[in-house]
CSV table of C-alpha atoms in Angstrom, one decimal:
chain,number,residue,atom,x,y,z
A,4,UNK,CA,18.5,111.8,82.8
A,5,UNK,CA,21.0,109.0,81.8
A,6,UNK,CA,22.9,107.9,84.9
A,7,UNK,CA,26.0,106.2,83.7
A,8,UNK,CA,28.3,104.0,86.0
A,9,UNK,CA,31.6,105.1,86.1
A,10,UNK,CA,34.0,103.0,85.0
A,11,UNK,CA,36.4,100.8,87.9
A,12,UNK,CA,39.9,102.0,87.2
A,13,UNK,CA,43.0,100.0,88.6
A,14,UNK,CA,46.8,100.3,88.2
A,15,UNK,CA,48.4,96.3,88.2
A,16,UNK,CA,50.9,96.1,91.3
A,17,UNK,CA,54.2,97.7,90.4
A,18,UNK,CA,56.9,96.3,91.9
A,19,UNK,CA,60.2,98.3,92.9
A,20,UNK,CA,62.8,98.8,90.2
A,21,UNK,CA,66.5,100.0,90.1
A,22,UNK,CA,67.4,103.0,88.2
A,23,UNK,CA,69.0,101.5,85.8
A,24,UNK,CA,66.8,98.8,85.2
A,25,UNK,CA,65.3,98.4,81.7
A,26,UNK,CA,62.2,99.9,80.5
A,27,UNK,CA,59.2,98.4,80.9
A,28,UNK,CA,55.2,98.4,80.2
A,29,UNK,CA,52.7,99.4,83.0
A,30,UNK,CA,49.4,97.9,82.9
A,31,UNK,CA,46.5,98.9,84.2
A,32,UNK,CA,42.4,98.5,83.8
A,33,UNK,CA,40.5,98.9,81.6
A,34,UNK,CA,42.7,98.9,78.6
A,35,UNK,CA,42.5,101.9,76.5
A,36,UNK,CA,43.5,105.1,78.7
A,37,UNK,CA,46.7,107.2,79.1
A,38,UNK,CA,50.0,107.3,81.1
A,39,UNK,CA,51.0,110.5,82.6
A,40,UNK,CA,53.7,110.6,85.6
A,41,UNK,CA,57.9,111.5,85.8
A,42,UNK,CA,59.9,108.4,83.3
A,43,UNK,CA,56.7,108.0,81.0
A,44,UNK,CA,57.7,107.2,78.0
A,45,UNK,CA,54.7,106.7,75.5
A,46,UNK,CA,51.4,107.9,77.4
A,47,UNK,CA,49.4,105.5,74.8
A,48,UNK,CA,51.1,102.3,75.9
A,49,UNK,CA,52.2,102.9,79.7
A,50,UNK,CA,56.3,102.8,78.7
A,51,UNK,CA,58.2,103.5,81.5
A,52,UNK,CA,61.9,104.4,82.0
A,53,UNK,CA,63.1,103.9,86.1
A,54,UNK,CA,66.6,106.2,84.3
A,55,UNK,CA,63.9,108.7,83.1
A,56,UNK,CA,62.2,109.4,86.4
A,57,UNK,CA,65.1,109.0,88.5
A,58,UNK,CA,65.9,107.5,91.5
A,59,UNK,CA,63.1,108.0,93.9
A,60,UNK,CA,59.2,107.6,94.0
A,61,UNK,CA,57.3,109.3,91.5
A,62,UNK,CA,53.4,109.4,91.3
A,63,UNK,CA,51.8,107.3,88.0
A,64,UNK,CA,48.4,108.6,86.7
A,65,UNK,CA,46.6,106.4,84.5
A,66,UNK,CA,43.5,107.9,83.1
A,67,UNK,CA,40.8,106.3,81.2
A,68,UNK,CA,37.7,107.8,79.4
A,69,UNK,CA,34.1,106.0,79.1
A,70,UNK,CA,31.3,108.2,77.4
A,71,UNK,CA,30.9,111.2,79.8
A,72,UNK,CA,33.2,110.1,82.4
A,73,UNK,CA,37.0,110.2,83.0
A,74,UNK,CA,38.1,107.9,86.2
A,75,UNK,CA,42.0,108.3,87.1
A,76,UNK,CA,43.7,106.4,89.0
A,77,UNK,CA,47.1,106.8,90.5
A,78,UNK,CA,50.2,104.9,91.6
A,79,UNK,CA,53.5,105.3,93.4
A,80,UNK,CA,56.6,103.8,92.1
A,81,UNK,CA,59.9,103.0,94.0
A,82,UNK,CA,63.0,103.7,92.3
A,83,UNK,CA,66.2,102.6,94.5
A,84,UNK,CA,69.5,103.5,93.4
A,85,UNK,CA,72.7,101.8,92.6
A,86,UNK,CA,74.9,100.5,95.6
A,87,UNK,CA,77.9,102.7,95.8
A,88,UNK,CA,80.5,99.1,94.6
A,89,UNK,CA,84.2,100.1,95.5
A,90,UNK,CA,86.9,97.3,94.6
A,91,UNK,CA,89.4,99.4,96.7
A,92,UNK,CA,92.7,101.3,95.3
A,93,UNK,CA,94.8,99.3,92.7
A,94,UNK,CA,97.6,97.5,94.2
A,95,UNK,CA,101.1,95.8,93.2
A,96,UNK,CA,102.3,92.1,94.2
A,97,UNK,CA,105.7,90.5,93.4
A,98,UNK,CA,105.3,87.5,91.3
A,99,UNK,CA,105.1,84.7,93.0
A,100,UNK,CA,103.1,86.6,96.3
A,101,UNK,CA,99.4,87.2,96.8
A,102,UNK,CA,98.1,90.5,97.8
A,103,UNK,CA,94.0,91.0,99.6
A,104,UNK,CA,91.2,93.0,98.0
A,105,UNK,CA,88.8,94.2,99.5
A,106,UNK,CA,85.6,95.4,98.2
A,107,UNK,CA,82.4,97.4,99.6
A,108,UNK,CA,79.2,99.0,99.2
A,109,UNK,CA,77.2,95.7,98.4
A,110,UNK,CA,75.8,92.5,100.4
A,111,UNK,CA,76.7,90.1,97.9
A,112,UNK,CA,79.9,90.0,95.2
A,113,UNK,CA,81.5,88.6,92.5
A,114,UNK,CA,84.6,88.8,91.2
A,115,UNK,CA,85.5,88.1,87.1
A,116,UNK,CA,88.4,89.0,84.6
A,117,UNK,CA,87.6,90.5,80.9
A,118,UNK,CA,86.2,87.5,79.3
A,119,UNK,CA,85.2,85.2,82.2
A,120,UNK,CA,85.2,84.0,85.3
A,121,UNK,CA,88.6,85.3,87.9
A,122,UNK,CA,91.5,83.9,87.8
A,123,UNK,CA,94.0,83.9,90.2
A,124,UNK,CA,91.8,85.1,93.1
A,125,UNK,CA,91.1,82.4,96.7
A,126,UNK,CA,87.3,82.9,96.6
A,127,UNK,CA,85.9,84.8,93.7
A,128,UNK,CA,82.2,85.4,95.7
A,129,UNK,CA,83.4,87.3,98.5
A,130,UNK,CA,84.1,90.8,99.6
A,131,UNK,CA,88.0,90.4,100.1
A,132,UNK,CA,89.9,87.7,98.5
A,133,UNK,CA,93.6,86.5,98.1
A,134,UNK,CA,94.7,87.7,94.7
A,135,UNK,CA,98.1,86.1,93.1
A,136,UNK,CA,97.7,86.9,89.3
A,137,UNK,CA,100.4,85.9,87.2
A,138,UNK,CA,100.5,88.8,85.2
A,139,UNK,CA,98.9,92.3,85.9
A,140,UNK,CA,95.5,91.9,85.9
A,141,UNK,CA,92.3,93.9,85.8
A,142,UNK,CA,89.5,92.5,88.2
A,143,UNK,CA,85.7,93.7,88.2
A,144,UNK,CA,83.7,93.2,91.3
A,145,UNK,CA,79.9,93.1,90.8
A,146,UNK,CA,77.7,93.8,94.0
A,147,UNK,CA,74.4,93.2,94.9
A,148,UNK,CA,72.3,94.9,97.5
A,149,UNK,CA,69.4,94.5,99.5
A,150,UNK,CA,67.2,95.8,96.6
A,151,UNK,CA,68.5,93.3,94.0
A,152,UNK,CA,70.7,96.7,92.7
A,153,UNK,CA,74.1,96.2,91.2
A,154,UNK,CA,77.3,98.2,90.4
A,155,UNK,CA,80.4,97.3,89.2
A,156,UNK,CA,84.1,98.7,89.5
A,157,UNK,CA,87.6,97.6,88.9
A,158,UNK,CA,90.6,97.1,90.6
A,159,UNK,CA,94.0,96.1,88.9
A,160,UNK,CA,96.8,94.4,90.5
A,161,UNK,CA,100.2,94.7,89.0
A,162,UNK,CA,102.5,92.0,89.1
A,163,UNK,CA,106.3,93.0,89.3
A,164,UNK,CA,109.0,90.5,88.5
A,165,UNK,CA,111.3,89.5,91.0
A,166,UNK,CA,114.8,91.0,91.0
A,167,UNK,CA,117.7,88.5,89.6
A,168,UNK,CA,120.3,89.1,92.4
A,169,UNK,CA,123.4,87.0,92.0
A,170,UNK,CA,126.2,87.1,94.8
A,171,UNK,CA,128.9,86.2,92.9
A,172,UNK,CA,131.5,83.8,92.4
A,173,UNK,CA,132.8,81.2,94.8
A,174,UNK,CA,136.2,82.4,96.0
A,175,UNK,CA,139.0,80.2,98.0
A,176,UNK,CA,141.4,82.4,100.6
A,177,UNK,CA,143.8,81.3,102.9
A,178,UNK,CA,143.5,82.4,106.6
A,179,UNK,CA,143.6,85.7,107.7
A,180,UNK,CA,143.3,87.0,104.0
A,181,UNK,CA,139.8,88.4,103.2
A,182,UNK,CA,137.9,88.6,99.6
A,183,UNK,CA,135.2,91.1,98.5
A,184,UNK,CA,132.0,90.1,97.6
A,185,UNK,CA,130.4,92.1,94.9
A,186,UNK,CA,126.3,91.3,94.7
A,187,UNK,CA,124.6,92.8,92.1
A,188,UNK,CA,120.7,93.2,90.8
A,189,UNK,CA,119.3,94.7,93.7
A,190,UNK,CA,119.0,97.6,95.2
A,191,UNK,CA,119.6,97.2,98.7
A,192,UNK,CA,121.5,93.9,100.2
A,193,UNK,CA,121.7,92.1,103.7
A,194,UNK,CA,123.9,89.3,104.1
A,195,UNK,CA,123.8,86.0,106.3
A,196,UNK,CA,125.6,84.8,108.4
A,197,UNK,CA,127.5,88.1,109.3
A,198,UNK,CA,130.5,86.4,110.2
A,199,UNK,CA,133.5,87.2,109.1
A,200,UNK,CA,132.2,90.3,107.3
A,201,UNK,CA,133.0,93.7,106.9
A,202,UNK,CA,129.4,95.2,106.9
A,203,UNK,CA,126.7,92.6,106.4
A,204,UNK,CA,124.2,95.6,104.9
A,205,UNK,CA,126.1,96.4,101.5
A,206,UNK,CA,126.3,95.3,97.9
A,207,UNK,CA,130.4,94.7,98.3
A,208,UNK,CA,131.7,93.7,101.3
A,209,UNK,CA,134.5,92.3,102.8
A,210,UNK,CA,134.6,88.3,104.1
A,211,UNK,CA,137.0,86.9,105.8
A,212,UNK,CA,135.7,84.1,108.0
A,213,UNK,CA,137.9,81.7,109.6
A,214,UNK,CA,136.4,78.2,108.1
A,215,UNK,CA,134.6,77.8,105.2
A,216,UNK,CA,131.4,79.7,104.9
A,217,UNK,CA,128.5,79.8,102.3
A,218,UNK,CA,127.2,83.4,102.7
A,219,UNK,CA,123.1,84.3,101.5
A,220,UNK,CA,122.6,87.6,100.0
A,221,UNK,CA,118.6,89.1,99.9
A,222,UNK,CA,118.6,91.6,97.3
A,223,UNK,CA,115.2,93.8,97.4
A,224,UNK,CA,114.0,96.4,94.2
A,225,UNK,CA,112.6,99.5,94.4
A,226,UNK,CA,109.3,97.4,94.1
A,227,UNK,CA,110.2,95.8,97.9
A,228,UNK,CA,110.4,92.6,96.1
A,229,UNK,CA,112.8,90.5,97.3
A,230,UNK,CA,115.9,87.4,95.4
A,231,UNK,CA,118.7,85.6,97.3
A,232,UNK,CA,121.7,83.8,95.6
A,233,UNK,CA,124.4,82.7,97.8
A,234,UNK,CA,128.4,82.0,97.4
A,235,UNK,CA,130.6,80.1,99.1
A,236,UNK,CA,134.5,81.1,101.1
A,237,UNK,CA,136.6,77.9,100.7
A,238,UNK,CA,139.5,78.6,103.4
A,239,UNK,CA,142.4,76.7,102.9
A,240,UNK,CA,144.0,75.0,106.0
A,241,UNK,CA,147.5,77.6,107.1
A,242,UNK,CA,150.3,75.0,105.5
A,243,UNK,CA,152.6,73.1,108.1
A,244,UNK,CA,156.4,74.3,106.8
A,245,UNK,CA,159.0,72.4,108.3
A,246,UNK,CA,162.5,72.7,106.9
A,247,UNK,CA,165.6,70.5,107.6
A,248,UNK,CA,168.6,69.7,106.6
A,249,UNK,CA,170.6,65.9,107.4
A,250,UNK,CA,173.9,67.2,106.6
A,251,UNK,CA,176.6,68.8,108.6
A,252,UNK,CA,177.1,72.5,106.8
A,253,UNK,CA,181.0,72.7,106.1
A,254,UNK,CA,183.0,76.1,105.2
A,255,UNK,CA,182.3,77.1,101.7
A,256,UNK,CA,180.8,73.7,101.2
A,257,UNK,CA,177.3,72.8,100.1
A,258,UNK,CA,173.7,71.4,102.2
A,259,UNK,CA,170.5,70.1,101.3
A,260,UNK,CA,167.2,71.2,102.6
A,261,UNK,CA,164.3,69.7,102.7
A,262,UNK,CA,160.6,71.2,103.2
A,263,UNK,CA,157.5,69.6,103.7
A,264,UNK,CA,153.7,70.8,104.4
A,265,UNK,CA,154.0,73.4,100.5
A,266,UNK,CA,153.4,72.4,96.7
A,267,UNK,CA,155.6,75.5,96.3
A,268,UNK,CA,158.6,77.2,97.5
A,269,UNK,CA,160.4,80.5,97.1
A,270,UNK,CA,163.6,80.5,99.1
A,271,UNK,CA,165.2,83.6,100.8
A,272,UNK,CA,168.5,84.2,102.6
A,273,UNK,CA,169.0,86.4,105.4
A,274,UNK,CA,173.0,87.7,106.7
């Protein structure tokens, strides 16, 4: 009787991988034997696919023939998933205003744009930055976990224009006589200072301040984005009339009068 020593069969260490990492060769010795096990490829050369077998740990067999006798020897792999990346709900900013992200799922980020690194963002390597884009833009947030596992997702921020609210033109009025104001390019209006107005929440109201007064409109969209403009009430000074005369008035004669304080004068007569 020939005793034979059975061969010494060994898987090398494999170390965890993420689902969607990239396949790989397992090794194990002696060389020559055959891969059996959930995300195996090529049982000839020990390929391995971590998106094959899925996330979890499946058993690896590696089996290897010498003359009469057939050693196996067997492995567990680790398979961790993806970390569940969320870069939050999209969101809208007026132009020239920032807006916060705020992303999850991960222990690490970074933030980029289609084609390289973020623009527009405070801090593109942490979980919630200050975004002020200049135009609408689409951000991608990769995140890392505790495994070394990344996902990505995206998150755009539109970026609305401002409103181009203008309050008018600059009007002159003499006391006691009020002028409309008519701004326009918003959707709603409040006015400062309230003085001398009619209703300070209103595209067109009425001013009629007693000095003169430069009035500031805020005109806000249906975005909530917000213009001013402002106009200016000149109020003339009330005129000083003073009438006279130097010459005695004489039956069916004739009188000169004199007036002072006006550039122009319409005379009247009364019985």
């Amino acid at each position: 009787i020939n005793v034979v020593t059975a061969p010494n069969v060994s898987i090398s260490n494999i170390t965890p991988f993420c689902v969607n990492s990239l396949n790989t060769t397992l090794n194990a010795s002696p060389a020559g034997g055959t891969w059996s096990g959930n995300g195996v490829l090529d049982p000839a050369t020990g390929s391995f696919s971590p998106s094959t077998a899925g996330v979890g740990t499946p058993t690896i067999t590696y089996t290897y023939t010498s003359g009469p006798c057939t050693v196996s020897a067997n492995s567990t792999v680790t398979i961790n998933g993806l970390p569940a990346v969320s870069a939050g709900a999209d969101v809208a900013v007026c132009s020239g205003s920032s807006i916060g992200l705020q992303a999850s799922g991960a222990n690490t980020y970074q933030w980029s744009i289609s084609g390289g690194a973020a623009t527009g963002l405070s801090n593109s390597s942490i979980a919630n930055p200050q975004a002020s884009p200049t135009n609408t833009t689409t951000y991608t947030v990769l995140g890392v976990d505790g495994n070394g596992c990344t996902n990505t997702d995206n998150v755009q921020v539109t970026v609305n224009n401002l409103p181009n609210v203008a309050a008018g033109a600059d009007a002159s009025i003499c006391p006691g006589l009020g002028t409309g104001l008519a701004a326009s390019g918003a959707t709603n209006y409040s006015w400062t200072p309230t003085t001398g107005l009619s209703n300070a929440s209103i595209a067109g109201p009425t001013a009629n301040p007693s000095a003169t007064t430069t009035y500031t409109v805020t005109g806000t969209d249906s975005n909530g984005c917000v213009d001013t403009d402002q106009v200016t009430i000149t109020v003339y000074p009330q005129p000083n009339v003073n009438a006279t005369s130097n010459s005695p008035i004489l039956e069916c004669g004739t009188v000169s009068l004199n007036v002072t304080g006006l550039n122009t004068v319409q005379w009247s007569t009364q019985p």
